[in-house]
Coordinates of C-alpha atoms in Angstrom, one line a residue:
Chain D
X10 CA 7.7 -24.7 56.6
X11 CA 6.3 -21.3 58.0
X12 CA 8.9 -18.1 57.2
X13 CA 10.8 -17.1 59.8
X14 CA 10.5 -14.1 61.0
X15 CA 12.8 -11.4 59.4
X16 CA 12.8 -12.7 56.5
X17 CA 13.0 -11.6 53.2
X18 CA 9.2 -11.0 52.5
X19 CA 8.5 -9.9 56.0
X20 CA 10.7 -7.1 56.2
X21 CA 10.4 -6.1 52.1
X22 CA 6.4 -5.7 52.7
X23 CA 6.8 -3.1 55.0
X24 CA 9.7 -1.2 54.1
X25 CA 8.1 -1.0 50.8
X26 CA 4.9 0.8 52.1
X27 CA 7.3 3.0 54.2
X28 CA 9.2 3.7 50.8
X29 CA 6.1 4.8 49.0
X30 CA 4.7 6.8 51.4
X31 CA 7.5 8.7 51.9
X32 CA 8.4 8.9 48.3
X33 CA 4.4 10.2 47.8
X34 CA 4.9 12.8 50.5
X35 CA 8.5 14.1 48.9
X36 CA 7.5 14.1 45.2
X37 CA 4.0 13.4 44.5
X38 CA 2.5 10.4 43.7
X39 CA 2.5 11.7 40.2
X40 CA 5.9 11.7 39.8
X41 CA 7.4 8.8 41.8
X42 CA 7.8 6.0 39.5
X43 CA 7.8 1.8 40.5
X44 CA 11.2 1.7 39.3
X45 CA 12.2 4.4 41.9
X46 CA 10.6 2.9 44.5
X47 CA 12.3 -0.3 44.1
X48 CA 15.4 1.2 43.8
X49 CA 14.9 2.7 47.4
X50 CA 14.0 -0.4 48.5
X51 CA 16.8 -2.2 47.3
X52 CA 14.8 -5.1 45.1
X53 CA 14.7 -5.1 41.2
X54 CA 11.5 -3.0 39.6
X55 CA 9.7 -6.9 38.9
X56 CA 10.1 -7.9 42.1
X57 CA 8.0 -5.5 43.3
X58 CA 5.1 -7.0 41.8
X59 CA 5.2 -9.7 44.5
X60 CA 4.0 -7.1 47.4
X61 CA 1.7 -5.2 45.2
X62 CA -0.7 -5.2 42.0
X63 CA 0.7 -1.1 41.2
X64 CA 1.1 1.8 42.1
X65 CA -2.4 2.9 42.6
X66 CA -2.6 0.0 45.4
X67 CA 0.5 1.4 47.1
X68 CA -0.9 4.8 47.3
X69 CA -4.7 3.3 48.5
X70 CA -3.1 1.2 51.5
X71 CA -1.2 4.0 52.8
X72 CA -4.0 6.3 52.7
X73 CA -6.4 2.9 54.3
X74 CA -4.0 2.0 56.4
X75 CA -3.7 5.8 58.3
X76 CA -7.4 6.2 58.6
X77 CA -7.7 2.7 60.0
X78 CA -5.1 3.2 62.0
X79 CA -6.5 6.4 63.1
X80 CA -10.2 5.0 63.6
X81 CA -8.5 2.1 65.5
X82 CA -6.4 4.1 68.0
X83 CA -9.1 6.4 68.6
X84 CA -11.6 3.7 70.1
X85 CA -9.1 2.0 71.6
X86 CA -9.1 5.3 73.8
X87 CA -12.8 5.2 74.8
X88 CA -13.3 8.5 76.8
X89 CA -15.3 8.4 79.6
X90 CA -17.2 11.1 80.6
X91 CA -19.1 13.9 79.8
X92 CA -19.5 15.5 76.4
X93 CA -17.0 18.3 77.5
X94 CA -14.6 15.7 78.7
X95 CA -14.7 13.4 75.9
X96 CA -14.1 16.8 73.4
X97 CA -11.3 18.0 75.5
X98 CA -9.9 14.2 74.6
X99 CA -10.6 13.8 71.0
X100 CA -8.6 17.3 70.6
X101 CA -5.9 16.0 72.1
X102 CA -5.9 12.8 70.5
X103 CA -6.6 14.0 67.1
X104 CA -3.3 16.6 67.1
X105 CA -1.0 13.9 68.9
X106 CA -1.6 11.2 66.3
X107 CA -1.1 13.7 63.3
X108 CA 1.8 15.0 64.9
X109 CA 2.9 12.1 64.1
X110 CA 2.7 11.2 61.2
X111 CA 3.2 13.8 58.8
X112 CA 3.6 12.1 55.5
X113 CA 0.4 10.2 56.0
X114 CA -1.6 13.7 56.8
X115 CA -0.4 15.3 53.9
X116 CA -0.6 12.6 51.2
X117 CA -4.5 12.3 52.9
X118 CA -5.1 15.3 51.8
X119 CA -2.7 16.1 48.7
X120 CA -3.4 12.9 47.0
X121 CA -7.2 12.9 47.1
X122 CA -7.4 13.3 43.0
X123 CA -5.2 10.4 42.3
X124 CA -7.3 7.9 43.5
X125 CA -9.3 6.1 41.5
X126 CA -13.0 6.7 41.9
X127 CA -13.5 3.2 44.2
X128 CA -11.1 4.3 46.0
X129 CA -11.6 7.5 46.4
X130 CA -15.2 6.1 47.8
X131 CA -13.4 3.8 50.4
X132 CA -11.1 6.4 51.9
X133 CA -14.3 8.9 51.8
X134 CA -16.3 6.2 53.6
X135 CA -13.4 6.1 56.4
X136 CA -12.6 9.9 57.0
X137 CA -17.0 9.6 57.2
X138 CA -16.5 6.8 60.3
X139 CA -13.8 9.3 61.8
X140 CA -15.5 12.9 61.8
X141 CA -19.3 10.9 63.1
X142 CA -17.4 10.3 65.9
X143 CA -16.3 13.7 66.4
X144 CA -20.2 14.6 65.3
X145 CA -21.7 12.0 67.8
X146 CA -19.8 14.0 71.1
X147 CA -21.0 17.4 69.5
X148 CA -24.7 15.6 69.4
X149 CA -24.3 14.4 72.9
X150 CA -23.2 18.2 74.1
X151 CA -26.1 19.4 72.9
X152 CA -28.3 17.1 74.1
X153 CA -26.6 17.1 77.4
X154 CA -26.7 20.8 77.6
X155 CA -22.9 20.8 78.0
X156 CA -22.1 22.0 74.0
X157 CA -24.0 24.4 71.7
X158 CA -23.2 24.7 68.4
X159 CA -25.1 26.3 65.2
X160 CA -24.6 22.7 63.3
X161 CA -22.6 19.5 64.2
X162 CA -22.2 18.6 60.8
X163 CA -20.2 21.9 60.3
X164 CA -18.8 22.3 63.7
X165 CA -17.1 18.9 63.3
X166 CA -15.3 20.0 59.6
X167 CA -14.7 23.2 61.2
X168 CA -12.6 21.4 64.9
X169 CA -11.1 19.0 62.8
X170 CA -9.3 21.4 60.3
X171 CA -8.2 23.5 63.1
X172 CA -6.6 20.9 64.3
X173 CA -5.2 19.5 61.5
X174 CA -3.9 22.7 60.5
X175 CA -1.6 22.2 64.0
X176 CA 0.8 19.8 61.7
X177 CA 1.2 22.8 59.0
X178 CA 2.6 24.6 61.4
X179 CA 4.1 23.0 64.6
X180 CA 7.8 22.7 65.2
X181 CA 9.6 20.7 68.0
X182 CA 11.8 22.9 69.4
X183 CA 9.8 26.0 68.6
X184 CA 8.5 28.6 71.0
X185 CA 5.7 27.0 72.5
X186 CA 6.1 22.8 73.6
X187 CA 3.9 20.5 72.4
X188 CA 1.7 20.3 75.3
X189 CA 1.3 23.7 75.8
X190 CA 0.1 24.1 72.1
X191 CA -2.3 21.2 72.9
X192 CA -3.8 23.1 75.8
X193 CA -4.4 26.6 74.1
X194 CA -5.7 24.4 71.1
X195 CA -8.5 22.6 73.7
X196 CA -9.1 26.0 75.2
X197 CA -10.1 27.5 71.5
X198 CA -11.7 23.8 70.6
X199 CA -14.0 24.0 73.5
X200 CA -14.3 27.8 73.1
X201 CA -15.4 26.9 69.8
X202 CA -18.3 24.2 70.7
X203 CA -19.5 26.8 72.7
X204 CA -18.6 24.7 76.3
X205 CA -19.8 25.6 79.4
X206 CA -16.8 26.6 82.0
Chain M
X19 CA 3.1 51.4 17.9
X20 CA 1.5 50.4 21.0
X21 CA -0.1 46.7 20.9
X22 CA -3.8 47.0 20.3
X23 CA -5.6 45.5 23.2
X24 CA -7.0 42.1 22.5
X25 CA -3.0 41.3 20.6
X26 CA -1.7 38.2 20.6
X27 CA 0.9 38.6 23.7
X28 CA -2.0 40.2 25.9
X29 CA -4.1 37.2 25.4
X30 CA -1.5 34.5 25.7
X31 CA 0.2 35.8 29.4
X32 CA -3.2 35.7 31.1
X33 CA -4.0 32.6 29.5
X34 CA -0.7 30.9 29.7
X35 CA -1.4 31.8 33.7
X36 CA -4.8 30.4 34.0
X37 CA -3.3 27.2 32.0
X38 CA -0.5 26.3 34.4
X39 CA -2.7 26.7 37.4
X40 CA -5.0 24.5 36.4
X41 CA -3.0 22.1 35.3
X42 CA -0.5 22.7 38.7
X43 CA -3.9 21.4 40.6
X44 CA -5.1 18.8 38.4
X45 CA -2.2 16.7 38.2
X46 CA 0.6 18.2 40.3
X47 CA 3.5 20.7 39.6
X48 CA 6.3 18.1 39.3
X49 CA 4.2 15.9 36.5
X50 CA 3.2 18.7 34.2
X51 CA 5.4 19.6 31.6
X52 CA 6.2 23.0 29.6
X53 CA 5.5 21.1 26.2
X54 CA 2.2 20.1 28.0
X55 CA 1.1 23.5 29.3
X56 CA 1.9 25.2 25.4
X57 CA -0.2 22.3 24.1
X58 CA -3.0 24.2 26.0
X59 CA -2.5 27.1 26.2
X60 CA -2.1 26.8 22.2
X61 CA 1.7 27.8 21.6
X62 CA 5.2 26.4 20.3
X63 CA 6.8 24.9 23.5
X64 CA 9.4 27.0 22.2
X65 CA 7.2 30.4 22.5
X66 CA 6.0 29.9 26.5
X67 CA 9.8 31.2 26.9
X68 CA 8.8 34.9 25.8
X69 CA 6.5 34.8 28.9
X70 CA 7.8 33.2 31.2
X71 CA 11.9 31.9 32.3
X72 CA 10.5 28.2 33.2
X73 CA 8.4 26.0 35.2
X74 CA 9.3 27.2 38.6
X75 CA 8.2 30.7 37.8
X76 CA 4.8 30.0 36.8
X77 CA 4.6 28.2 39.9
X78 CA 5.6 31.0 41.6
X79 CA 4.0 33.2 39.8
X80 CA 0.6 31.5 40.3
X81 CA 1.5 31.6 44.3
X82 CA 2.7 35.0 44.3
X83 CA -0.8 36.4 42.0
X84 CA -2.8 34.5 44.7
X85 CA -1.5 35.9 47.9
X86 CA -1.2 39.5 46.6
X87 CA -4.6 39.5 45.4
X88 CA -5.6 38.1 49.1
X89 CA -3.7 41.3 50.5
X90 CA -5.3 43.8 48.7
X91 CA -9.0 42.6 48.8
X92 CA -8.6 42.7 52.3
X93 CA -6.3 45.7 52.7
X94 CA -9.4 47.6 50.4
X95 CA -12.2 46.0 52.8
X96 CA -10.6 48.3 55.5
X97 CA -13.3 47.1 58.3
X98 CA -14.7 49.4 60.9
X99 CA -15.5 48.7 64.5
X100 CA -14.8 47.1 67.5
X101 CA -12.3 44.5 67.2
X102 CA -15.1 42.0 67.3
X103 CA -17.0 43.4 64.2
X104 CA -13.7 42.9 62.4
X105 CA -12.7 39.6 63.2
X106 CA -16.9 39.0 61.9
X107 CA -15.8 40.8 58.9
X108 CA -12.1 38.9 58.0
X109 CA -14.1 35.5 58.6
X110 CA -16.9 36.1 55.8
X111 CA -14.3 37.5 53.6
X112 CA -11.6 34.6 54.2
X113 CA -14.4 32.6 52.9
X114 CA -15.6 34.2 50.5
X115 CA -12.0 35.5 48.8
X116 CA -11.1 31.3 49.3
X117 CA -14.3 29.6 47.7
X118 CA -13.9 31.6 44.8
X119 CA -10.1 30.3 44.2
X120 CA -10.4 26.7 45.2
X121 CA -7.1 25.8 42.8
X122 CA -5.2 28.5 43.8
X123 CA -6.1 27.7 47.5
X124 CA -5.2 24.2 46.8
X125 CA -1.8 25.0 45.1
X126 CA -1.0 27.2 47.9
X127 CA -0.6 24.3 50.5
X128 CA 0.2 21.8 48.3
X129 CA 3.2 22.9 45.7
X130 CA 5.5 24.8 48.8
X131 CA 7.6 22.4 48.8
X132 CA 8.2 22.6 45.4
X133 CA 9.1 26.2 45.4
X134 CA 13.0 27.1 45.3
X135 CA 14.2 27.7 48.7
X136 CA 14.3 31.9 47.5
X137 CA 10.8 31.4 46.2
X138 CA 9.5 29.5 49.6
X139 CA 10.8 32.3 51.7
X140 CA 9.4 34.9 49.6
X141 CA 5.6 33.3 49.5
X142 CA 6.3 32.7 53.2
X143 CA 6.9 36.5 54.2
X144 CA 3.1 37.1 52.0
X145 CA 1.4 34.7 54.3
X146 CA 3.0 36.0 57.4
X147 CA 1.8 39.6 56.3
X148 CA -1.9 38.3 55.5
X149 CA -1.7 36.1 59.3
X150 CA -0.3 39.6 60.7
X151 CA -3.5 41.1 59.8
X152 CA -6.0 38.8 61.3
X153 CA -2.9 39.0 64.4
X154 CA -3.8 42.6 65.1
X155 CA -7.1 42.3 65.0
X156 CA -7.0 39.7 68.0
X157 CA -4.6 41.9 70.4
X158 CA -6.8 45.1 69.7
X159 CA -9.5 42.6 70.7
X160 CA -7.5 41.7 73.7
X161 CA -6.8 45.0 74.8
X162 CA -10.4 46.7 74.1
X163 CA -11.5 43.8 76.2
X164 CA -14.2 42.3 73.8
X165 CA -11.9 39.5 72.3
X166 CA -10.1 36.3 75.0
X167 CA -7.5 34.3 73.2
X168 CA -4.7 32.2 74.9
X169 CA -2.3 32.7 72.5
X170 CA -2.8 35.4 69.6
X171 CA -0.1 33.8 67.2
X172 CA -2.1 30.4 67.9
X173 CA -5.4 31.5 67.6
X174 CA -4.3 33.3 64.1
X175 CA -3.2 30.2 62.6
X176 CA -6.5 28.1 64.2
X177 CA -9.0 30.3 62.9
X178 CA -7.1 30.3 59.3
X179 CA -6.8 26.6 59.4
X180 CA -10.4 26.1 60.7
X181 CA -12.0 28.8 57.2
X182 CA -9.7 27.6 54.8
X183 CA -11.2 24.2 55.3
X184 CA -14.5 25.4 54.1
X185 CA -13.2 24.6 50.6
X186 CA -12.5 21.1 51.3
X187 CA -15.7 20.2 51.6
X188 CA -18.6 23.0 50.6
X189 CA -20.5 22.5 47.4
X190 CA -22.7 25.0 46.0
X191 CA -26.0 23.0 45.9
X192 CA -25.4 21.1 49.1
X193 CA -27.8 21.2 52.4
X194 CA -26.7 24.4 53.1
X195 CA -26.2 28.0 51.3
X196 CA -23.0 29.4 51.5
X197 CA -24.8 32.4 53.4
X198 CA -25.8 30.3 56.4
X199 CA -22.7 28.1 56.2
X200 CA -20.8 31.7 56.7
X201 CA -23.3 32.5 59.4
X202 CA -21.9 29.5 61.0
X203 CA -18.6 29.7 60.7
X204 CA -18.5 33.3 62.1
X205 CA -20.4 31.7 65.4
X206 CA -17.8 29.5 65.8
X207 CA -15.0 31.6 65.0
X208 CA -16.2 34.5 67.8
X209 CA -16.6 31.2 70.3
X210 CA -13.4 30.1 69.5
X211 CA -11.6 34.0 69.7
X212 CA -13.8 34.0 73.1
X213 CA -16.0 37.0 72.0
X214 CA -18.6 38.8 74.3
X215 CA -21.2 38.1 73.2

């Protein structure tokens, strides 16, 4: 007989990832234990062991499962347009989806070094899918004549930490709305890839 | 008697220093211990407490050392020029002051949140004095005319975001020198600050 849904395993699975994740983000994946984590989940430390092989797998998926969510939502959005226009959309995509989900962006980058190195290989290998298809607008600008920069390789690293660095930063509730710091940030991301007005 | 230089306590603060950083960025504040840090540095657990009160303040200490060093080189670059040649000159040596301090750099961002909520508020008022710098140099820019930015505030914490991320990914020995990768960066930096060109 198939589980129904809401039950026990369905909704353990899921709260556990959202457990560890935040637990990462709060502590450190260093010093979060499996006993800890099951405590927060409300199971006993064995029991664990049914949704995952350790702790190194519950730090891999979360950092898989935010780049793939990432790569996924992003071509799901298939701009249209020119090189400009599909820019202008990938900086506004990129700092809406970190917005959020700050726990994910900062064990991304935090957590790096406590991967093992097949891991660390398979989350390189994503973050690689994500910025060539910053890269492949930056190649079309060029050859469209609507973008110059010096080296798409480095322009890309360069737009996606500046917009990254929005989440370091950004408040709700601060001076500026969200929207409005997505439009300056467009403004300074096309300024940036050298855009013709 | 004065200590002779090269004395026991000269060489064990600097070292005990150099020995919690790097182990702060290896592994993570919260999952290095005292007894672990004397191990290295070659002392008693027991004798790390005639340099420093605990944990925390090497933390802090490491934190504090890196933004006041930041502050002075720059304060004793004391640029020239237009605001344009100085916003050339702050993006060379953000890189250059950063690449050379990749653990420090990565502590900085990583371990805030395990600072004491005194400690937080005290590395916080360093970084706003450092961001105030490149600040002014954008609305002299604005007001001479040779620098555009939406927001200065914005742009401040863009361009930081956008050089600091140099050291996420530049190895010496890679496609390009640090010299031309600097070349770059600075192109997209004055784009970005909407330089005359």
């Amino acid at each position: 007989m198939a589980r129904k849904p809401g039950s026990r395993a369905e909704i353990t699975g899921p709260k556990l990832r959202e457990t560890a994740l935040r637990l990462f983000a709060r502590d450190g994946y260093a010093a979060v234990s499996m006993r800890q984590i099951a405590a927060e989940v409300g199971v006993q430390a064995g029991a664990l062991y049914l949704y995952t092989a350790d702790k190194q797998s519950l730090l891999f998926d979360a950092m898989s499962d935010h780049m793939e969510a990432l790569l996924a939502a992003w071509r799901a959005e298939a701009p249209k347009g020119d090189a400009r226009d599909r820019l202008e959309h990938f900086a506004r995509f990129h700092i809406r989806f970190h917005a959020a989900r700050a726990d994910a962006v900062f064990i991304a980058y935090m957590e790096l070094r406590n991967l093992t190195p097949e891991n660390f290989a398979r989350i390189g290998a994503l973050r690689s899918c994500y910025e060539a298809e910053l890269e492949s607008i930056l190649r079309a600008g060029q050859d469209e004549g609507t973008l110059t920069v010096p080296d798409t390789k480095l322009a890309t690293m360069a737009l996606i930490a500046m917009l990254t660095g929005v989440n370091t930063w950004f408040r709700e509730g601060g001076r500026l709305s969200r929207d409005r710091v997505e439009d300056i940030y467009v403004d300074m991301v096309l300024n940036a890839a050298g855009a013709r007005v």
